[in-house]
mmCIF file of C-alpha atoms and ligand atoms in Angstrom:
data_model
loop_
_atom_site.group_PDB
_atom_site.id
_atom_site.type_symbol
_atom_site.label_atom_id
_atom_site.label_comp_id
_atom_site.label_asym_id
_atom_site.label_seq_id
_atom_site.Cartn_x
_atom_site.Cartn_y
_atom_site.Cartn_z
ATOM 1 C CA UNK A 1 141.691 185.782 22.659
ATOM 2 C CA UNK A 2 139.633 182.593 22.886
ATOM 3 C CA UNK A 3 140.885 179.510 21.629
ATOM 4 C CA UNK A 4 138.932 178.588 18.277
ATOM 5 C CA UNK A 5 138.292 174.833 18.331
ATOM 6 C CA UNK A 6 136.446 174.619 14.562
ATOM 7 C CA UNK A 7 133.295 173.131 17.252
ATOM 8 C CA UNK A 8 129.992 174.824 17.598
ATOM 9 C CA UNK A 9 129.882 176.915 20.360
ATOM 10 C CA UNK A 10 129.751 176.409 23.894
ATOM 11 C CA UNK A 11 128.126 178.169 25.967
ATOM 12 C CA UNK A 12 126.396 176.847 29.228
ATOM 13 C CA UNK A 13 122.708 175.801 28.041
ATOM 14 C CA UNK A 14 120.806 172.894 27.612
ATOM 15 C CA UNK A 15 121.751 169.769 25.575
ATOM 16 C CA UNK A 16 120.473 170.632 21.889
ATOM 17 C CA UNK A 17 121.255 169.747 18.443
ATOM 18 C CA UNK A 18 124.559 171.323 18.472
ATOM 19 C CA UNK A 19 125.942 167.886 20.483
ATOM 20 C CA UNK A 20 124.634 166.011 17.783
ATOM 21 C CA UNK A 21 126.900 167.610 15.326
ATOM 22 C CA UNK A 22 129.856 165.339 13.451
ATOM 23 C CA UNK A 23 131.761 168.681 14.525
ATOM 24 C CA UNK A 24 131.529 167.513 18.316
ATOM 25 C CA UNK A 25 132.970 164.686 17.902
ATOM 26 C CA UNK A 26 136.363 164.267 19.189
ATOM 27 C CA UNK A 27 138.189 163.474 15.868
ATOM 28 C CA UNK A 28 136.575 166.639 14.335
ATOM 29 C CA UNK A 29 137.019 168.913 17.056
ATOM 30 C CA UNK A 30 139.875 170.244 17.092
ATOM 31 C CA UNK A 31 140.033 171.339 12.826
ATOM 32 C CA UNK A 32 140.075 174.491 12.875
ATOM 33 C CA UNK A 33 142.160 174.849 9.897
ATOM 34 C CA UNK A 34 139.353 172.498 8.179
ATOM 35 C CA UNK A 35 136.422 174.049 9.469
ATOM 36 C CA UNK A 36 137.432 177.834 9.289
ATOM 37 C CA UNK A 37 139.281 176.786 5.716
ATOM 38 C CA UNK A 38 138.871 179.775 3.681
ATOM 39 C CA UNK A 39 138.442 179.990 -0.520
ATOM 40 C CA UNK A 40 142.113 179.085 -0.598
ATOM 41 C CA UNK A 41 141.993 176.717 1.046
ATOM 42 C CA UNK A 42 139.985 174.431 -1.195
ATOM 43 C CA UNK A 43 140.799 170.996 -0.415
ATOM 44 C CA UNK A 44 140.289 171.370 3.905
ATOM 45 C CA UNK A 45 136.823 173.411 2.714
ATOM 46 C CA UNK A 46 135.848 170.665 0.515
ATOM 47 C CA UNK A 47 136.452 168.290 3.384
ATOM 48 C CA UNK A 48 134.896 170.088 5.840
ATOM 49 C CA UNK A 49 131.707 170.284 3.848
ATOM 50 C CA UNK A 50 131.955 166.543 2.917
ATOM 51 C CA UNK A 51 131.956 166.243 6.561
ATOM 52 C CA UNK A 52 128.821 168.200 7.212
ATOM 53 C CA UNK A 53 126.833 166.194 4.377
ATOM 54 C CA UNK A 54 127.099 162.942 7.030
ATOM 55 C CA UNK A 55 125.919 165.054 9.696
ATOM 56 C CA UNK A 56 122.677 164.317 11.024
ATOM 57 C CA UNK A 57 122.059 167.810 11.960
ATOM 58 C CA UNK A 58 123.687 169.663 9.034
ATOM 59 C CA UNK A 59 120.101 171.844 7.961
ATOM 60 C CA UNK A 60 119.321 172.576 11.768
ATOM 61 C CA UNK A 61 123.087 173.827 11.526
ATOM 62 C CA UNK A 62 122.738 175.676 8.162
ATOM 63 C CA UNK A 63 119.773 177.237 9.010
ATOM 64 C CA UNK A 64 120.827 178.391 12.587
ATOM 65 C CA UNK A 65 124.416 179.715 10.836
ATOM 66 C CA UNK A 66 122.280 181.667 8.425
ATOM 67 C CA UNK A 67 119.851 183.153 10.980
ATOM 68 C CA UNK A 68 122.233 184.186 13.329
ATOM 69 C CA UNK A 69 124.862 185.548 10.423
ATOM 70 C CA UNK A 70 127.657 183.881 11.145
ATOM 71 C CA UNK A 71 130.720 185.232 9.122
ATOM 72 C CA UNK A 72 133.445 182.881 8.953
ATOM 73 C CA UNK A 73 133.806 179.261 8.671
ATOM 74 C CA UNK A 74 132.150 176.203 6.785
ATOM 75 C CA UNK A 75 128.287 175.581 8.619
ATOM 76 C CA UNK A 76 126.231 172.920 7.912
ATOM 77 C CA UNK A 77 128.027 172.616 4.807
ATOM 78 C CA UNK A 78 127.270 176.311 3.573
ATOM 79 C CA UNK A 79 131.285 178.182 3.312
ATOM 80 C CA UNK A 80 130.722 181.744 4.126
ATOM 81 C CA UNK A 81 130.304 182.704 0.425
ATOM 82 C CA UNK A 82 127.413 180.615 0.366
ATOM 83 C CA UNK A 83 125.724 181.672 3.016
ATOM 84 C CA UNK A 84 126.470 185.565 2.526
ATOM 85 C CA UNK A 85 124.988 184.610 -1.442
ATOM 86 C CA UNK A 86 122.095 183.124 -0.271
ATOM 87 C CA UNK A 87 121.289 186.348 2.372
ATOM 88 C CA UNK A 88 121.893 188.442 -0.300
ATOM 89 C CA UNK A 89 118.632 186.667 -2.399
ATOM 90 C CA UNK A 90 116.378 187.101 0.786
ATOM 91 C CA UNK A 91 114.824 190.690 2.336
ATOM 92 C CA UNK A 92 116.107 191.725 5.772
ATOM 93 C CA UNK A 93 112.889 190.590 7.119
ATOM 94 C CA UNK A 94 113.200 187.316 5.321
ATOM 95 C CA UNK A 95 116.860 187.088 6.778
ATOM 96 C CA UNK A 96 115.410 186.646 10.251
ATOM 97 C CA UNK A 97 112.759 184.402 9.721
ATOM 98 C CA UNK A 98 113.190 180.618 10.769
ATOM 99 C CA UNK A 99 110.533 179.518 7.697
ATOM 100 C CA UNK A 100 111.926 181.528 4.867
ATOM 101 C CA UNK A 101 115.638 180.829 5.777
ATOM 102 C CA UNK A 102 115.057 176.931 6.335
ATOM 103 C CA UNK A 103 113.529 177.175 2.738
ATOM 104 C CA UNK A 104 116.291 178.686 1.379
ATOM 105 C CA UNK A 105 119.054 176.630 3.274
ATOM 106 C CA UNK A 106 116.459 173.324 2.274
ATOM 107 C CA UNK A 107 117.245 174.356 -1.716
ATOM 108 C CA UNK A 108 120.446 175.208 -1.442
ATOM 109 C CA UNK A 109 121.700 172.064 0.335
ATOM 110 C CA UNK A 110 119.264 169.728 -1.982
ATOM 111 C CA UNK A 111 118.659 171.847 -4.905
ATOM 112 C CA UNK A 112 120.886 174.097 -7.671
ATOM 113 C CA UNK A 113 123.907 173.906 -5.589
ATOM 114 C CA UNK A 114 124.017 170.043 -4.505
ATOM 115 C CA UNK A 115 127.060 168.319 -5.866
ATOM 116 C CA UNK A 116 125.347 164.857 -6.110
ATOM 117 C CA UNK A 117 122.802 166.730 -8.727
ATOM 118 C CA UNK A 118 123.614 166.391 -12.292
ATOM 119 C CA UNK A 119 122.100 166.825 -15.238
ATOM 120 C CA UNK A 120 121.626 163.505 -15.587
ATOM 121 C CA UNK A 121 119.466 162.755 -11.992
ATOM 122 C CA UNK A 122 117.352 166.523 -12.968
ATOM 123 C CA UNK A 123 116.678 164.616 -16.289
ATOM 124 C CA UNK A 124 115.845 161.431 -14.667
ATOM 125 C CA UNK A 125 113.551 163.527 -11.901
ATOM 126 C CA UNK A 126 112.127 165.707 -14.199
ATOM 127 C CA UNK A 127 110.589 163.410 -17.453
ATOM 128 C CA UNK A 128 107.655 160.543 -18.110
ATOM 129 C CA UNK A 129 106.569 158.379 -20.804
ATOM 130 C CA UNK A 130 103.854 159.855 -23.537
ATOM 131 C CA UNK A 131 101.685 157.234 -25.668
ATOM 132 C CA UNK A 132 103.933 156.021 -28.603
ATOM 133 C CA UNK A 133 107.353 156.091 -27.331
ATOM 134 C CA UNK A 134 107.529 160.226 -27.284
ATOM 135 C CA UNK A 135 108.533 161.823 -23.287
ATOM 136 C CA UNK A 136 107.177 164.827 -21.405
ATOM 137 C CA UNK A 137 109.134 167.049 -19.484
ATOM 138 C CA UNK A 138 107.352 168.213 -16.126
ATOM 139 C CA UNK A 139 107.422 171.161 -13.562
ATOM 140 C CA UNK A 140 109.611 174.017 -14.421
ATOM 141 C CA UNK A 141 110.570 174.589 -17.991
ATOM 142 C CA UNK A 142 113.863 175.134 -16.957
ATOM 143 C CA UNK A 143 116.759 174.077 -14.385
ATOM 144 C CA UNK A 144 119.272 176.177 -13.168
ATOM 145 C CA UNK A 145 122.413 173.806 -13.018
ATOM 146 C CA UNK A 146 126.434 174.997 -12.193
ATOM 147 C CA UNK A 147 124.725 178.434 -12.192
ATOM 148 C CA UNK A 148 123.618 178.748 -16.052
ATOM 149 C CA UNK A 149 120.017 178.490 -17.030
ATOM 150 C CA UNK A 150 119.436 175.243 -18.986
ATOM 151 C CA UNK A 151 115.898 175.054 -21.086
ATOM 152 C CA UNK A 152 114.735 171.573 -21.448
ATOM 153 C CA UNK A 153 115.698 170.603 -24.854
ATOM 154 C CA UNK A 154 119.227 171.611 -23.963
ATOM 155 C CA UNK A 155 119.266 169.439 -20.922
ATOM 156 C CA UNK A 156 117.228 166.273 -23.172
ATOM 157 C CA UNK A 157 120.660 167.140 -25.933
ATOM 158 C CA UNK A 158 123.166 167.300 -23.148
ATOM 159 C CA UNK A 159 122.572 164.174 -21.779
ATOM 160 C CA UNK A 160 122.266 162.152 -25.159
ATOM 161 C CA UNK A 161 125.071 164.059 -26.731
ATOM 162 C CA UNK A 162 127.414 164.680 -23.616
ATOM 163 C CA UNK A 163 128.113 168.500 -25.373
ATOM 164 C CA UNK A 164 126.127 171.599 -25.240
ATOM 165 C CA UNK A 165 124.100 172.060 -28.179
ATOM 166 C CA UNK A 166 125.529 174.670 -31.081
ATOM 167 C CA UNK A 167 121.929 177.183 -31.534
ATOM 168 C CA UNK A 168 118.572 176.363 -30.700
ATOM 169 C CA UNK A 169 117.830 172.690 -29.968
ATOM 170 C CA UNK A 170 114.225 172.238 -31.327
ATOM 171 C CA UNK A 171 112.293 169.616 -31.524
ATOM 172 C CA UNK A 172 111.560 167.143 -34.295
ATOM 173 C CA UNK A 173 108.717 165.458 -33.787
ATOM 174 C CA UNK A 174 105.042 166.340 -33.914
ATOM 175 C CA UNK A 175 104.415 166.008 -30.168
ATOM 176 C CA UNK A 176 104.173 169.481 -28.485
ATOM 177 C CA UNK A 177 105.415 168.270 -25.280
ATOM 178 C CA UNK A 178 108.323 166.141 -26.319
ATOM 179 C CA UNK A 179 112.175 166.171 -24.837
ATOM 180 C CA UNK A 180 112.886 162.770 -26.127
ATOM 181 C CA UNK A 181 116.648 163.012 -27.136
ATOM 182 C CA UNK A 182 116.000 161.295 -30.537
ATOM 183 C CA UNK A 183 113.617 163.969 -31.456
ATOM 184 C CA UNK A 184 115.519 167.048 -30.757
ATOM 185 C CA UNK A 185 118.420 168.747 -32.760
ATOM 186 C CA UNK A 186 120.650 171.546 -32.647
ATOM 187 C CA UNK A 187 121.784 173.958 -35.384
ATOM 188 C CA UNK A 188 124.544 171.839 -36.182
ATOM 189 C CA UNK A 189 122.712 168.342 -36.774
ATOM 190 C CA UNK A 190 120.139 170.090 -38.299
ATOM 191 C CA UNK A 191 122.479 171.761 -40.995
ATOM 192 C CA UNK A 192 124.168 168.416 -41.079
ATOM 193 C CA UNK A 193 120.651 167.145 -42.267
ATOM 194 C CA UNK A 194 120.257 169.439 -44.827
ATOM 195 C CA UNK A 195 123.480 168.707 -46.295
ATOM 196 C CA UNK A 196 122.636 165.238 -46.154
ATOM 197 C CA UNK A 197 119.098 165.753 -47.809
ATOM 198 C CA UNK A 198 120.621 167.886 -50.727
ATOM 199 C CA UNK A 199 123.426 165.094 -51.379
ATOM 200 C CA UNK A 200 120.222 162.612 -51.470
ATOM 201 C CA UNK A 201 118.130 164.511 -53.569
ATOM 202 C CA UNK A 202 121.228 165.292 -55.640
ATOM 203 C CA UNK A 203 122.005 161.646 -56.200
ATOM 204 C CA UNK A 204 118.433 160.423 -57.053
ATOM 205 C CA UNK A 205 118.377 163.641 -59.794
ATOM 206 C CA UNK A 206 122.228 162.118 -60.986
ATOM 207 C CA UNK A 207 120.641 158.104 -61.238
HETATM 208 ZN ZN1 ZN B 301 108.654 162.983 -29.706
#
């Protein structure tokens, strides 16, 4: 039984991108426990990813780790789950080649599943200024973020509101292409506004 050092393999070949890796390095090298951490394991998997993200060759890693199927063990920052989730999306021809997977491993390290991506950065990515104050939402209608589809008005009420919207969020304005947070409401603020018009028009009736 070969010793497992938690370090990329070594085999006798030429210097590569593997010696690059953080993982090489003796302070990392011998963490098995961290790199091989399994679900249960959350905190040493959570470190051993955080390590990966300062790794100056964490895609080349990914992507090589996906390719080549590796089962077990935190990759350039993909846990096994990931990377057996993100196989699962692709063909078995797609599986084994370089430009599909390093597409795949590109979004899933910068896109839906990056932890430094919030609502608030897709909001601040994703909108522009319109003529009179009003803001335009661009590219996709809608992000996939922590795994749930949001549609743009509920990301433009999230952010403002800091809670999911109750209903539809529509929009209140006249502008078509609007998601500025003061002119969208959900089924609660709108009923709120009825109630509010009725007690108006109730009280200029009463006067
Ligand atoms: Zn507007």
């Amino acid at each position: 039984m070969s010793n497992y050092t938690g370090a990329a393999p070594a085999s006798p070949r030429q210097t590569d991108w593997r010696d690059l890796g953080l993982c090489r390095q003796p302070q990392y090298k011998n963490q098995a426990d961290m790199w091989f951490a399994t679900v249960h394991d959350k905190l040493d998997r959570d470190q051993a990813e955080q390590t990966c993200r300062r790794c100056p060759v964490v895609q080349a890693c990914a992507i090589w780790a996906v390719l080549t199927n590796i089962q077990h063990g935190t990759w350039g920052a993909l846990h096994e789950e990931h990377r057996a989730a993100l196989r699962r999306r692709l063909s078995p021809e797609q599986r084994t080649d370089p430009a599909t997977v390093k597409a795949a491993v590109h979004q899933a390290l910068n896109g839906a599943d990056n932890p430094q991506r919030t609502l608030h950065t897709i909001w601040a990515e994703r909108t522009q200024p319109l003529p009179d104050g009003h803001l335009e939402w661009t590219g996709k209608q809608s992000v996939v973020y922590g795994g749930r589809p949001y549609t743009k008005k509920q990301v433009a009420f999230y952010i403002s509101r800091g809670r999911m919207p109750v209903g539809i969020v529509r929009r209140t304005c006249e502008v078509e292409e609007c998601v500025l947070p003061a002119h969208v409401a959900d089924g609660q603020e709108r009923a709120q506004q009825a109630v509010d018009d009725a007690l108006r028009a109730a009280a200029v009736k009463a006067s």
